[in-house]
PDB file of C-alpha atoms in Angstrom:
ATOM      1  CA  UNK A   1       2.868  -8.531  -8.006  1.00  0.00           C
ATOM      2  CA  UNK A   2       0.028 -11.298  -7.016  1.00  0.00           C
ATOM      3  CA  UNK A   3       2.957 -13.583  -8.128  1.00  0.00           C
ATOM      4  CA  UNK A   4       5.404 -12.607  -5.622  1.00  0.00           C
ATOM      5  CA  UNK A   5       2.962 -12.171  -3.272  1.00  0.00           C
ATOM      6  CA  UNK A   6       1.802 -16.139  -3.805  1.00  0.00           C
ATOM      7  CA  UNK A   7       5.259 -16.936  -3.664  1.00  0.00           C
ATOM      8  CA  UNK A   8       6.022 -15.184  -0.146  1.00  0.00           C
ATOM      9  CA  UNK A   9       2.724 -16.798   1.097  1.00  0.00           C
ATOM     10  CA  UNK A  10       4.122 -20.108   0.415  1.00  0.00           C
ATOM     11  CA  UNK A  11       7.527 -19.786   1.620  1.00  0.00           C
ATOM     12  CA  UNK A  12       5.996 -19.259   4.753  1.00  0.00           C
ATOM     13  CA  UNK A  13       3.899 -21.714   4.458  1.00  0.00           C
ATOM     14  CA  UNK A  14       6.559 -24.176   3.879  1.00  0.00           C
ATOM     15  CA  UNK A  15       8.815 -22.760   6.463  1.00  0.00           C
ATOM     16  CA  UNK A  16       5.901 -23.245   9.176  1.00  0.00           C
ATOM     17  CA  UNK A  17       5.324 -26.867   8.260  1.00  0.00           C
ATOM     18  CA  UNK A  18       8.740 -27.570   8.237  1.00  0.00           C
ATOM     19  CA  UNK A  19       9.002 -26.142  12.465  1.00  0.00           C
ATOM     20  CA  UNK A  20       6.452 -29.030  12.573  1.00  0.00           C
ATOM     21  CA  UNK A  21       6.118 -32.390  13.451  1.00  0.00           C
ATOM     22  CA  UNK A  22       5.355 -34.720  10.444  1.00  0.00           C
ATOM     23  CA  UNK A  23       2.182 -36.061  12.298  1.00  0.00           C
ATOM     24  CA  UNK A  24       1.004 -32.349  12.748  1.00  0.00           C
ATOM     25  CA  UNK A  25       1.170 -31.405   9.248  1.00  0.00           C
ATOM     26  CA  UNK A  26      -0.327 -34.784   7.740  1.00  0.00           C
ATOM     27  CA  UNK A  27      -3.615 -34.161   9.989  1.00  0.00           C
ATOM     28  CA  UNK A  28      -3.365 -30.409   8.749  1.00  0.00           C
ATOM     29  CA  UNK A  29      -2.969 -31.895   5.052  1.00  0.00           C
ATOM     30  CA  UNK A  30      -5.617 -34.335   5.706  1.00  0.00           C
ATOM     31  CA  UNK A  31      -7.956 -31.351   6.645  1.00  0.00           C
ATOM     32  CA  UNK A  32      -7.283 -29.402   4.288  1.00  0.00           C
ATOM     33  CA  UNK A  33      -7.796 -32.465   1.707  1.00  0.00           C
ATOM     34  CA  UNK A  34     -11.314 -33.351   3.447  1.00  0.00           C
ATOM     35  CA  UNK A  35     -12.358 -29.404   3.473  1.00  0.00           C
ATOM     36  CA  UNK A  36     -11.721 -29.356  -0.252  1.00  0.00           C
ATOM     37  CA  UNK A  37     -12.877 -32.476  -1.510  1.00  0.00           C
ATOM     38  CA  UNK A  38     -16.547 -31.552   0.827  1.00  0.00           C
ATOM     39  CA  UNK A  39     -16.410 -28.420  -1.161  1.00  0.00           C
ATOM     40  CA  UNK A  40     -15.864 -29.826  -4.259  1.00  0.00           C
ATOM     41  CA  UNK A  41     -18.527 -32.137  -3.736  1.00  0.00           C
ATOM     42  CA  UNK A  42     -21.107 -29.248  -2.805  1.00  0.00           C
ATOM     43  CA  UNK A  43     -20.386 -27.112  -5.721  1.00  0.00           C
ATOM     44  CA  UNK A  44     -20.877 -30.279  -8.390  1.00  0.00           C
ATOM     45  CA  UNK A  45     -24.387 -30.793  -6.512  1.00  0.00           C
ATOM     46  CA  UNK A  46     -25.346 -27.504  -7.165  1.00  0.00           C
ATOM     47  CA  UNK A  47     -24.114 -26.937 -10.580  1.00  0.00           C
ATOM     48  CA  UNK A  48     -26.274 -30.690 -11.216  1.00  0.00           C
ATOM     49  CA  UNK A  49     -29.563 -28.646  -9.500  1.00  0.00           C
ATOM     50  CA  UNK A  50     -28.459 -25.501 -11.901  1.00  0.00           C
ATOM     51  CA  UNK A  51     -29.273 -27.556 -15.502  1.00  0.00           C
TER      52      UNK A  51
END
């Protein structure tokens, strides 16, 4: 069920960024790439304070 729930999500996920232009979604990619890799970054500093 979380399957074709994931699945639905991203079908209208693609659907919206398709409606778009191509210089809205590569800021909204870019975002979502910065919010991520910040995360990423903050979870490997605290794992290195954990040990």
């Amino acid at each position: 069920m979380s399957l074709l729930l994931a699945l639905v999500a991203l079908g209208l996920l693609m659907g919206a960024a398709f409606h778009t232009s191509t210089t809205v979604l590569v800021a909204a990619a870019l975002a979502i790439a910065a919010w991520l890799g910040a995360f990423g970054v903050r979870e490997g500093l605290a794992r290195r304070k954990q040990h």
